[in-house]
Structure formats: structure tokens, C-alpha cells
């Protein structure tokens, strides 16, 4: 953040905190209500904006928090701060129960299950006596610290601190290891799993944390209004939270506050709008979705980025060639950061999981696939495939389109399950292992169709590859200071890989701003960041010109020289025959021949099926 931006933020914060000194009781009460709603919306932004999980029943967790504080205030003498902690805890427990069921489904089933949860909570609240039934619970006190009732102004300051803390948390998370993982998860769950993300665990943790924060908003709302009723738990309330996030701008943090002002503040401030609130919200949502798809804050941030880019843009630099490293640029991993500058700069530091033992070339197979078969209904994509990759070897898998090459990579990496056959990693059977566990064993892959996160920069896409070699969780990721050492180590490693690929000048660009050939190199860089023993590259030369292909060939030879193995799927036969140690040819899912490049090139069956007469 520049000095000018810091001054602007300080002035804005001073104005917000000075508001109670000059506002009337009406405006102060309205500000408190809007702020508590914004806290709940920040929780939904974490779940939906960052996690990509469309929750249609988020009001259930808001209601759990509100009723926990209201009933606790009525039945006990506990300080309000303890009740707020209980509100967060019970909302988190409720989210854990819902999440364990809902997150095992996909698409709109998750949304419908969260909606069902909200309807169940609302029905229970209305139907039992101890919640006050349809009449709700009144007389909620504001004795937060056990020292007596707090004023509305004091409650407002506490609520502002809570919402600013939540916004700061999610914005820091956005630039952390888990933030990058969530970005990948939203775009392509297969990509997230391929870099080592335990998709279910990350989704569940994000969902529980977001709902706990929403429960905090509900608890503060009960204390600010001194009353709760079932109307705050129903479908209408859930829709309002969703509209707040969409109008304000998803995955921005500040968008939750802006949306709360628009959805709750303006209709209350202008009393004539209250009867037309749903119509106004519908029209406003339509305008935002059609004209400002990033929401209010998202649109402003995008404009600021474009403006900054246009101001800082200079003459386009010539594209440098890839640097030949004097030491392996990605031969070791970053340690779990402890804030130490020495740890960040140590290129030879041991990886977080401990160093892998790299066997000498020619030893026992690293990957051993036998009798692999995959059928889709009546169609057999692969049948009877045997393939071995030894350490320090480039093994090419070639064949015409539809031969089953990408299917083979999907089976090896766990994206798909084989119908028959066995996959072994050294002496371990991994046929039924999930993708993220295979990635953690030492596999990294690229995709036939380039799979990059469009909202991440080139450097951040590379950093994603180091996911399973680092340790920062969601809570530490949202607190930037605690994750600073690890992030510095990752950044150092990213710069080395970018320099090695000749892409250092594109570090801050987004994938849609660079040619497709360079995007493929970014994918290769992401695989290098994993420090994997086996790289599975699916057509990495597609879209590259001759010079770039030669640079790629040199890079792959260097990787082999470091003791790594490569399983290469490629249509560029000049590249395949130039760098491969072993070539396996597939034809309609059936292996035709495995041998050296010269042996394969002279095989009559291979020539007839794939290479052609001129080969």
C-alpha cells in the first residue's frame, strides 16, 4: 500500500470512529445495524466469494449466533463476550454438521442443502417455547465485559473493529497460500487437487470459518437490537446476505460492507423505500450483474488496477531467453516460514515434508503401471497398458488424437479411476489414492487444455505449485505477519523459476494477458515449483514457436539432468525423438510399441498408425 493510500485509509478510519460523536441516536443505531450485517456478509463472502460455495441458507448461522446470545442473556449471568464466543462456536458446529453432508455433493445440491438447513433452523425456532416461538426473545443486554450495559456508541466501535478485522483477514487470505488454493478450487477443482489441495478439507474449513464469523455477526446484532425473532433466520434474510456480497463485490472483503450499506442502510435511511425494498434490490442486483459484474468494490478495484498499469507501463522489453541455472532453480523447497530472513533466502533449505530421496538413474521404477484399463460405458479408452518410468528418464507417450494419452495421465494422477489394472509408486500401490495424496508423493502435472487461475498473476500461479510443500493454514493465511516468512521463501523460489523459464518480465501479468505458448510455460513452471520427482506434461509444446520449442527441449534436458523423471505427452515428433529416452505408442487405447526413439521410428506398425510414411 502506498503512502497516499495509507493516509486515505487512516482518514477514513478516523471518520468512522468519530461518527458516534456527532450522529443522532437514529443514525448511530442504523450504523450499528448495518455494521453487524456487514460482519455476517463478510462470513458469506469467505464462503461464496473466496470458496465458491453458494450458500442459500446463511441466515441459519446468523440466527444460531443471534439466538445463542439472546437465550444466554436471558438464562445466565455470563458476560456478553462469552456469549459471543458461544455464538461463534455453535454456528461453527452447525456449519460442520451441514458441511459434512452438503460438501459431498456438487453444484446446486450444495445450495439446496444449505437452504434446507435454514428452513429447518427457522422451523425449530418458531416451533419451540424456549426460543420464544414466533414472538422471539427480547431484553437482550449489552453487558459484554460483565461491568454493566454498554452504550450504542461503544457497541458501534466494537462492531466496527470486528468488521474491519474480518475484512483485513479475508483480504490477507486472498494473497496467501490458502487464498491461491481457493482461487484454483473455484476455477478447476482438478487443478487444485493436482497441486496437493485436499479439496473437501479446505472447503469444509472455509465453510466452518465463514459461518462462525456470520454467527458473530448474529450475536452482535442481537445485542445491538436487544431483540431477535424468526424473521432474521428465514429465506429472505439469506437472500439479503447474498445480494450484499454480489452487489458489493465478491472476494473483495470491502464489498460486504458496501453491500450492507446498500441493502440495509439506504432503505432504512430513506423510509419511503422500505415498502419497495425487494423490488429495489432485484432491480439493483440486475443492474450490477449486467453492467458491473464485479460489484461496486470489485469494479473500483479493477479500475484502479487498470489505471495503475497504464501509468506504470513503459516500452515493451524484448523477451529474454531462459537463463541457464548454475544450480537447480527448483531443486529444493521452501521451509515452513518462521519469519526468518535467512530461512527465506536459503535456496538449499529442506522442504516442509522433508527431502525426498532421489534414486540414481536406472534403478527400480519410480512409476509402474500394469494392465491399466478404462472403460466408459461400452467404449474402451485404454486397455492392457503397461508402462514404467525410472528415475532420471524422459518417457514419451505418443499416439493419434483419441489414443487415450490424456486419459492415461488422468488415471495416474488420480483425476479418474481405472476400471482394471494397478498403479504403483515405487513399492506403494496408489491405484485408489486421491489426487492430492499422489501430488504429495512427488507427482506434478500440466493439462492438455491450459489450466491457470485467471484472477491470479503469473507469479501467483507458479506459487500455487508449492502448495503441498508449504504449511500456512487458513487462520495463519489471514494474518499476514504470521505467514510472512513462508511467503517470502515462496516468492524467492518463484523468481528463480520465472527467470529459468525466461518469463520474469511477466510476473505481474495475468494469464489472459499473455500468449497461449507462454501460458503453457507457466504451467511447466507451476510443476517445477512442486519439486516433484515425476513431471507429467500434457502437450507442453502446443502453441510454442520453433525457438520456444528449442528452449523447452533444453529445459526438459536440464530437469532430467537433475535426476527428475518426465512422462511426456506430445505431438511434436521432432521434440519427442530429440529428447526422449523411451517412447510408448498408443493406438485406440492399446499399446503398439515401447522402445527407444530409433526403434519406434523404424517400427512398421507405428509408422502406419501414427508417424506416417515420411517418418
XYZ file of C-alpha atoms in Angstrom:
615
model
C 0.000 0.000 0.000
C 1.401 3.394 -0.993
C 1.807 6.258 1.493
C -1.094 8.070 -0.166
C -3.360 5.055 0.261
C -2.288 4.641 3.882
C -3.153 8.262 4.603
C -6.540 7.871 2.905
C -7.255 4.716 4.937
C -6.256 6.461 8.184
C -8.527 9.427 7.454
C -11.444 7.130 6.575
C -10.954 5.122 9.769
C -10.802 8.284 11.879
C -14.050 9.485 10.293
C -15.780 6.151 11.012
C -14.673 6.120 14.642
C -15.602 9.796 15.124
C -19.102 9.163 13.797
C -20.645 8.433 17.257
C -19.562 11.874 18.465
C -21.814 13.693 16.007
C -24.511 11.230 14.911
C -28.044 11.253 16.301
C -29.391 8.181 18.058
C -31.248 7.125 14.891
C -28.210 7.308 12.626
C -25.972 5.714 15.215
C -28.396 2.826 15.699
C -28.708 2.386 11.950
C -24.917 2.384 11.570
C -24.654 -0.293 14.251
C -27.245 -2.474 12.495
C -25.550 -2.080 9.117
C -22.164 -2.951 10.622
C -23.444 -6.145 12.249
C -24.998 -7.198 8.947
C -21.673 -6.453 7.251
C -19.919 -8.813 9.680
C -22.283 -11.609 8.660
C -21.797 -10.739 4.970
C -18.007 -10.988 5.361
C -18.583 -14.573 6.507
C -20.638 -15.311 3.399
C -18.021 -13.613 1.219
C -15.441 -16.020 2.616
C -17.716 -18.980 1.847
C -19.022 -17.894 -1.567
C -16.696 -15.183 -2.853
C -13.481 -16.979 -1.872
C -14.589 -20.588 -1.520
C -17.033 -20.661 -4.433
C -19.710 -22.366 -2.294
C -23.107 -20.790 -2.947
C -24.875 -20.942 0.405
C -28.572 -20.097 0.182
C -29.135 -20.707 3.867
C -26.555 -18.499 5.517
C -29.202 -16.856 7.670
C -29.367 -20.116 9.639
C -25.922 -19.446 11.119
C -26.755 -15.787 11.662
C -29.833 -16.961 13.579
C -27.852 -19.521 15.589
C -25.496 -16.763 16.710
C -28.299 -14.332 17.496
C -30.375 -16.819 19.492
C -27.316 -18.134 21.361
C -26.646 -14.634 22.690
C -30.328 -13.832 23.292
C -31.150 -17.035 25.185
C -27.826 -16.964 27.036
C -28.521 -13.405 28.139
C -31.944 -14.416 29.389
C -30.952 -17.624 31.155
C -27.461 -16.887 32.504
C -25.337 -14.135 34.035
C -22.439 -14.736 31.667
C -20.721 -11.671 30.183
C -21.699 -10.876 26.624
C -18.216 -11.611 25.306
C -18.557 -15.210 26.490
C -21.936 -15.440 24.811
C -20.428 -14.117 21.576
C -17.759 -16.810 21.744
C -20.541 -19.354 22.224
C -22.370 -17.886 19.227
C -19.296 -18.418 17.036
C -18.778 -21.917 18.394
C -22.369 -23.104 17.898
C -22.526 -21.581 14.421
C -19.280 -23.414 13.590
C -20.661 -26.712 14.927
C -23.830 -26.256 12.887
C -21.731 -25.494 9.801
C -19.616 -28.590 10.420
C -22.726 -30.798 10.509
C -24.206 -29.192 7.388
C -20.859 -29.129 5.580
C -20.063 -32.791 6.163
C -23.281 -33.635 4.327
C -23.573 -30.836 1.766
C -19.942 -30.704 0.623
C -20.041 -34.312 -0.516
C -22.430 -33.151 -3.234
C -21.717 -30.842 -6.151
C -23.339 -27.941 -7.961
C -26.759 -26.774 -6.922
C -27.213 -29.696 -4.497
C -24.952 -27.917 -2.022
C -27.013 -24.740 -2.326
C -30.271 -26.630 -1.835
C -28.924 -28.448 1.220
C -27.865 -25.174 2.859
C -31.295 -23.758 2.067
C -32.879 -26.798 3.685
C -30.722 -26.213 6.777
C -32.003 -22.629 7.045
C -35.607 -23.776 6.727
C -35.059 -26.412 9.417
C -33.479 -23.901 11.813
C -36.279 -21.394 11.195
C -38.922 -24.070 11.757
C -37.331 -25.187 15.031
C -37.048 -21.617 16.278
C -40.713 -20.956 15.561
C -41.919 -24.243 16.997
C -40.322 -24.479 20.443
C -41.170 -22.450 23.542
C -37.668 -21.761 24.840
C -36.861 -19.706 21.728
C -39.938 -17.563 22.260
C -41.678 -19.054 19.226
C -42.958 -16.524 16.682
C -42.630 -13.723 19.278
C -38.865 -14.059 19.576
C -36.654 -13.126 22.523
C -36.427 -9.612 23.932
C -34.468 -7.879 26.656
C -31.029 -8.878 25.372
C -28.453 -6.940 27.399
C -25.206 -5.345 26.224
C -23.132 -6.323 29.232
C -20.187 -7.528 27.168
C -17.496 -7.412 29.847
C -19.580 -8.016 32.970
C -19.185 -4.398 34.039
C -22.609 -3.137 33.016
C -24.533 -2.128 29.917
C -22.545 -0.626 27.070
C -23.825 2.360 25.145
C -24.818 2.175 21.498
C -21.699 4.187 20.668
C -19.491 1.617 22.422
C -21.254 -1.228 20.649
C -20.724 0.576 17.345
C -16.967 0.853 17.943
C -16.795 -2.870 18.829
C -18.780 -3.809 15.722
C -16.553 -1.618 13.517
C -13.466 -3.297 14.967
C -14.994 -6.710 14.245
C -15.910 -5.929 10.627
C -12.548 -4.285 9.900
C -10.796 -7.286 11.428
C -12.853 -9.608 9.237
C -12.174 -7.571 6.109
C -8.462 -7.463 6.881
C -8.475 -11.221 7.450
C -10.115 -12.153 4.159
C -8.017 -9.687 2.160
C -4.826 -11.106 3.652
C -6.106 -14.610 2.978
C -6.597 -13.638 -0.646
C -2.810 -13.256 -1.095
C -1.788 -16.321 0.908
C -1.144 -19.983 0.185
C -4.724 -20.925 1.058
C -6.101 -17.965 -0.896
C -4.347 -19.228 -4.019
C -5.687 -22.703 -3.336
C -9.234 -21.367 -3.022
C -8.817 -19.486 -6.306
C -7.760 -22.721 -8.002
C -10.619 -24.580 -6.378
C -13.201 -22.120 -7.724
C -11.861 -22.339 -11.265
C -10.922 -26.006 -11.503
C -11.113 -28.485 -8.586
C -8.973 -30.943 -10.586
C -6.221 -28.327 -10.761
C -6.458 -27.706 -7.008
C -6.169 -31.422 -6.263
C -3.261 -31.753 -8.703
C -1.156 -29.309 -6.661
C -1.906 -31.187 -3.438
C -5.039 -29.480 -2.126
C -7.332 -31.702 -0.067
C -10.435 -30.239 -1.677
C -13.004 -31.473 0.841
C -10.941 -30.453 3.845
C -10.244 -26.949 2.524
C -13.876 -26.403 1.573
C -15.098 -27.632 4.936
C -12.641 -25.484 6.877
C -13.550 -22.390 4.864
C -17.263 -23.064 5.251
C -16.985 -23.550 9.032
C -14.864 -20.425 9.496
C -17.177 -18.275 7.364
C -20.245 -19.500 9.242
C -18.551 -18.864 12.602
C -17.951 -15.262 11.555
C -21.573 -14.995 10.461
C -22.560 -16.318 13.901
C -20.527 -13.497 15.453
C -22.471 -11.015 13.347
C -25.723 -12.559 14.536
C -24.651 -12.331 18.173
C -23.668 -8.675 17.876
C -26.922 -7.993 16.043
C -28.920 -9.452 18.952
C -27.031 -7.270 21.412
C -27.376 -4.143 19.290
C -31.120 -4.555 18.701
C -31.790 -6.132 22.132
C -34.283 -8.413 20.378
C -34.342 -11.348 17.946
C -37.174 -13.060 16.100
C -37.593 -15.834 13.482
C -37.774 -13.288 10.654
C -33.999 -12.860 10.941
C -33.447 -16.543 10.127
C -35.641 -17.097 7.077
C -35.097 -17.255 3.342
C -35.485 -13.501 2.871
C -32.588 -12.855 5.222
C -30.393 -15.372 3.378
C -31.169 -13.695 0.064
C -30.279 -10.313 1.532
C -26.871 -11.572 2.639
C -26.264 -12.989 -0.821
C -27.293 -9.742 -2.503
C -24.967 -7.795 -0.188
C -21.996 -9.860 -1.322
C -22.904 -9.757 -5.020
C -23.653 -6.026 -5.138
C -20.666 -5.074 -3.026
C -18.243 -7.314 -4.904
C -17.330 -10.926 -4.213
C -13.911 -11.848 -2.829
C -13.073 -8.229 -2.007
C -13.785 -8.022 1.725
C -14.867 -4.403 1.495
C -17.711 -5.467 -0.777
C -19.552 -6.965 2.209
C -19.582 -3.588 3.948
C -20.589 -1.729 0.789
C -23.354 -4.249 0.124
C -24.666 -3.947 3.691
C -24.879 -0.181 3.292
C -26.812 -0.525 0.040
C -29.118 -3.361 1.099
C -29.829 -2.424 4.718
C -28.643 1.125 5.232
C -30.224 3.019 2.354
C -33.742 1.509 2.636
C -33.782 2.243 6.379
C -32.413 5.747 5.896
C -34.976 6.528 3.208
C -38.155 5.266 4.828
C -40.168 5.509 1.605
C -38.054 2.684 0.129
C -38.941 0.170 2.815
C -42.172 -0.949 1.156
C -40.332 -1.335 -2.147
C -37.211 -2.933 -0.732
C -37.408 -6.288 -2.549
C -38.206 -4.628 -5.885
C -35.377 -2.153 -5.459
C -32.940 -4.931 -4.523
C -33.988 -7.004 -7.508
C -33.501 -4.135 -9.946
C -30.199 -3.122 -8.364
C -28.905 -6.699 -8.490
C -29.902 -6.933 -12.151
C -28.030 -3.727 -12.980
C -24.910 -4.887 -11.135
C -24.914 -8.321 -12.793
C -25.391 -6.837 -16.266
C -23.265 -3.699 -16.075
C -20.893 -4.091 -13.123
C -20.304 -7.810 -12.789
C -17.514 -7.361 -10.287
C -19.778 -5.450 -7.899
C -19.229 -1.958 -6.516
C -15.871 -2.540 -4.825
C -14.705 -5.072 -7.416
C -15.340 -2.610 -10.244
C -13.466 0.153 -8.420
C -10.514 -2.150 -7.708
C -10.376 -3.256 -11.353
C -10.424 0.386 -12.489
C -7.608 1.251 -10.069
C -5.516 -1.688 -11.334
C -6.005 -0.656 -14.945
C -5.181 2.913 -14.090
C -2.018 1.934 -12.233
C -0.962 -0.352 -15.079
C -1.442 2.372 -17.687
C 0.571 4.867 -15.628
C 3.451 2.473 -14.958
C 3.526 0.941 -18.455
C 6.697 1.650 -20.360
C 8.231 0.461 -23.615
C 7.807 -3.265 -24.078
C 11.001 -5.048 -23.232
C 12.374 -7.710 -25.521
C 11.645 -11.184 -24.304
C 14.785 -12.602 -22.705
C 15.876 -16.162 -23.259
C 15.826 -18.603 -20.400
C 18.732 -18.339 -18.035
C 20.878 -21.427 -17.684
C 20.955 -22.026 -13.926
C 24.271 -22.595 -12.223
C 22.364 -24.512 -9.525
C 18.992 -26.189 -9.784
C 16.444 -23.379 -9.532
C 13.807 -25.631 -8.064
C 15.829 -28.459 -6.648
C 14.721 -27.799 -3.071
C 11.687 -26.412 -1.357
C 10.812 -23.604 0.970
C 10.576 -24.329 4.658
C 7.553 -23.501 6.701
C 8.274 -19.841 7.311
C 9.095 -18.630 10.795
C 9.691 -15.054 9.749
C 13.427 -15.622 9.395
C 15.094 -13.854 6.508
C 17.816 -16.483 6.475
C 15.266 -19.243 6.012
C 13.685 -17.369 3.144
C 16.961 -16.877 1.345
C 18.269 -20.400 1.856
C 17.944 -21.995 -1.574
C 19.034 -25.318 -0.191
C 16.601 -25.490 2.703
C 14.827 -28.783 3.261
C 11.219 -28.954 2.093
C 8.396 -28.892 4.608
C 7.770 -32.624 4.225
C 11.461 -33.465 4.460
C 13.752 -34.079 1.472
C 12.891 -36.821 -0.972
C 15.470 -39.478 -1.658
C 16.314 -39.281 -5.340
C 17.430 -42.708 -6.584
C 20.122 -42.888 -9.207
C 19.032 -43.168 -12.823
C 18.425 -46.737 -13.931
C 17.298 -48.007 -10.524
C 13.886 -49.517 -9.677
C 10.871 -47.930 -11.411
C 9.500 -44.729 -9.935
C 6.126 -45.305 -11.623
C 4.972 -48.814 -12.508
C 1.666 -49.206 -14.356
C 0.418 -52.671 -15.254
C -2.722 -53.871 -17.047
C -4.326 -50.433 -16.957
C -7.817 -50.312 -18.410
C -10.510 -47.638 -18.542
C -13.978 -48.136 -19.968
C -16.669 -45.501 -20.340
C -19.848 -47.497 -20.772
C -19.328 -49.522 -23.909
C -16.278 -47.518 -25.018
C -12.812 -48.729 -24.046
C -10.437 -45.757 -23.766
C -7.452 -47.772 -22.527
C -6.783 -51.495 -22.482
C -3.842 -53.518 -21.221
C -1.407 -50.628 -20.837
C 1.906 -51.457 -19.140
C 4.360 -48.608 -18.621
C 7.312 -47.897 -16.376
C 9.157 -44.666 -15.689
C 12.544 -44.910 -13.996
C 14.329 -42.066 -12.160
C 16.104 -39.566 -14.386
C 14.227 -40.673 -17.520
C 12.112 -38.917 -20.122
C 9.415 -41.359 -21.198
C 7.240 -40.111 -24.064
C 3.684 -41.308 -24.622
C 2.555 -40.670 -28.185
C -0.322 -41.589 -30.445
C -3.033 -40.048 -32.628
C -5.831 -37.947 -31.185
C -8.176 -40.122 -29.167
C -5.496 -42.700 -28.415
C -6.030 -42.340 -24.644
C -2.902 -40.351 -23.695
C -4.649 -37.754 -21.523
C -6.863 -40.467 -20.054
C -3.690 -42.253 -19.009
C -2.353 -39.149 -17.238
C -5.719 -38.645 -15.531
C -5.604 -42.216 -14.221
C -2.029 -41.926 -12.998
C -2.681 -38.624 -11.198
C -5.978 -39.784 -9.679
C -8.337 -37.466 -11.545
C -10.058 -40.599 -12.843
C -10.259 -44.181 -11.551
C -9.234 -47.191 -13.662
C -11.671 -49.976 -14.499
C -8.879 -52.503 -14.069
C -5.150 -52.578 -13.564
C -2.664 -51.366 -10.974
C -0.634 -48.187 -10.450
C 2.407 -48.324 -8.166
C 4.639 -45.528 -6.929
C 7.889 -47.258 -6.066
C 6.705 -50.049 -3.756
C 3.352 -48.436 -2.867
C 0.041 -49.250 -4.539
C -1.654 -45.894 -5.261
C -4.433 -47.147 -7.549
C -7.114 -45.892 -5.147
C -5.261 -42.927 -3.671
C -6.926 -39.488 -4.141
C -5.174 -36.924 -6.374
C -3.882 -34.678 -3.589
C -2.081 -37.574 -1.914
C -0.420 -38.568 -5.183
C 0.754 -34.977 -5.639
C 2.285 -35.074 -2.166
C 4.163 -38.247 -3.062
C 6.044 -36.365 -5.764
C 3.884 -36.001 -8.894
C 3.172 -32.758 -10.730
C 1.266 -32.325 -13.958
C 0.170 -29.921 -16.654
C -3.106 -30.161 -18.550
C -3.972 -30.644 -22.203
C -6.134 -27.525 -22.060
C -4.132 -24.885 -20.202
C -5.344 -24.762 -16.589
C -4.368 -21.490 -14.898
C -6.259 -19.292 -12.456
C -7.308 -16.152 -14.369
C -7.568 -13.982 -11.243
C -4.012 -14.819 -10.123
C -0.910 -13.281 -11.632
C 1.704 -15.379 -13.392
C 3.837 -15.350 -10.238
C 0.889 -16.403 -8.079
C 0.035 -19.227 -10.468
C 3.577 -20.513 -10.068
C 3.379 -20.145 -6.285
C 0.319 -22.383 -6.365
C 2.599 -25.247 -7.364
C 4.368 -25.069 -3.994
C 1.117 -25.652 -2.092
C 1.862 -29.088 -0.680
C 5.429 -28.091 0.179
C 4.302 -25.285 2.493
C 2.294 -25.228 5.687
C 0.317 -21.996 6.221
C -3.322 -22.753 7.056
C -6.414 -20.594 6.653
C -6.067 -18.899 10.056
C -2.377 -18.052 9.592
C -3.001 -17.074 5.986
C -5.492 -14.455 7.114
C -2.865 -12.942 9.414
C -0.180 -11.728 7.058
C 2.557 -11.293 9.678
C 2.396 -14.960 10.705
C 2.807 -16.147 7.125
C 5.400 -13.613 6.031
C 8.451 -15.890 6.273
C 6.901 -18.680 4.238
C 5.553 -16.292 1.629
C 8.973 -14.705 1.241
C 10.515 -18.136 0.678
C 7.893 -18.996 -1.940
C 8.433 -15.647 -3.665
C 12.189 -16.236 -3.859
C 11.588 -19.623 -5.434
C 9.039 -18.210 -7.902
C 11.519 -15.582 -9.096
C 14.116 -18.278 -9.718
C 11.735 -20.428 -11.755
C 10.441 -17.453 -13.748
C 13.991 -16.458 -14.591
C 14.737 -20.019 -15.628
C 11.745 -20.012 -17.979
C 12.512 -16.562 -19.385
C 9.214 -15.231 -18.011
C 10.462 -12.885 -15.285
C 9.080 -9.856 -17.134
C 5.568 -11.365 -16.972
C 5.481 -11.971 -13.205
C 2.705 -9.450 -12.516
C 0.665 -10.128 -15.638
C -2.487 -12.224 -15.642
C -2.792 -15.353 -17.802
C -5.301 -13.816 -20.210
C -2.774 -11.075 -20.989
C -0.081 -13.386 -22.380
C 0.061 -15.722 -25.421
C -1.037 -19.331 -25.096
C 2.505 -20.636 -25.599
C 3.745 -18.677 -22.598
C 0.774 -19.893 -20.582
C 1.972 -23.437 -21.185
C 5.388 -22.468 -19.888
C 3.700 -21.034 -16.790
C 2.102 -24.449 -16.275
C 5.522 -26.076 -16.559
C 6.815 -23.565 -14.022
C 3.995 -24.441 -11.636
C 5.006 -28.106 -11.908
C 8.638 -27.178 -11.221
C 7.581 -25.300 -8.076
C 6.306 -28.594 -6.648
C 9.853 -30.004 -6.676
C 8.255 -33.195 -7.984
C 10.165 -36.350 -8.811
C 7.854 -37.036 -11.760
C 6.509 -34.356 -14.089
C 3.582 -35.407 -16.275
C 3.499 -32.913 -19.117
C 0.484 -32.966 -21.430
C 1.432 -31.320 -24.743
C 3.689 -28.622 -23.258
C 4.950 -27.547 -26.707
C 1.485 -26.805 -28.121
C 1.374 -23.156 -29.169
C 5.156 -22.652 -28.985
C 7.153 -21.448 -31.961
C 10.366 -23.157 -33.047
C 12.633 -21.043 -30.853
C 10.435 -21.557 -27.809
C 10.262 -25.298 -28.502
C 14.058 -25.469 -28.569
C 14.172 -23.607 -25.257
C 11.643 -26.069 -23.833
C 13.779 -29.002 -25.016
C 16.795 -27.561 -23.230
C 14.749 -27.057 -20.071
C 13.480 -30.643 -20.102
C 17.012 -31.966 -20.544
C 18.130 -29.881 -17.568
C 15.287 -31.304 -15.485
C 16.351 -34.834 -16.408
C 19.943 -33.984 -15.501
C 18.752 -33.054 -12.009
C 17.546 -36.637 -11.515
C 13.856 -35.986 -12.127
C 11.649 -38.035 -14.413
C 9.258 -36.800 -17.089
C 6.260 -38.503 -18.665
C 5.780 -36.508 -21.841
C 2.622 -36.494 -23.963
C 3.408 -34.567 -27.120
C 2.533 -34.332 -30.837
C 5.755 -32.571 -31.839
C 7.678 -35.605 -33.065
C 10.898 -33.677 -33.555
C 10.863 -32.754 -29.872
C 9.870 -36.266 -28.776
C 12.546 -38.033 -30.804
C 15.185 -35.494 -29.821
C 14.905 -35.663 -26.016
C 13.148 -38.935 -25.079
C 14.871 -41.964 -23.614
C 11.881 -44.287 -24.091
C 8.765 -43.909 -26.247
C 5.454 -45.752 -25.866
C 2.947 -45.571 -28.714
C -0.801 -45.901 -28.122
C -3.393 -46.540 -30.797
C -7.067 -46.529 -29.799
C -6.077 -47.123 -26.187
C -3.897 -50.164 -26.964
C -0.061 -50.040 -26.714
C 1.611 -50.693 -30.061
C 5.292 -50.470 -29.159
C 7.655 -49.372 -26.396
C 11.315 -48.753 -27.178
C 13.967 -46.174 -27.907
C 13.092 -43.345 -30.310
C 15.036 -45.039 -33.125
C 13.313 -48.373 -32.542
C 9.873 -46.790 -32.517
C 10.564 -44.705 -35.618
C 11.512 -47.859 -37.566
C 8.520 -49.932 -36.419
C 6.202 -50.544 -39.389
C 3.052 -50.687 -37.248
C 3.887 -47.348 -35.638
C 4.665 -45.775 -38.998
C 1.349 -46.966 -40.429
C -0.719 -45.988 -37.404
C 0.822 -42.656 -36.470
C 4.176 -41.448 -37.741
C 3.355 -41.750 -41.432
C 5.445 -42.888 -44.364
C 7.853 -39.926 -44.174
C 8.836 -40.801 -40.590
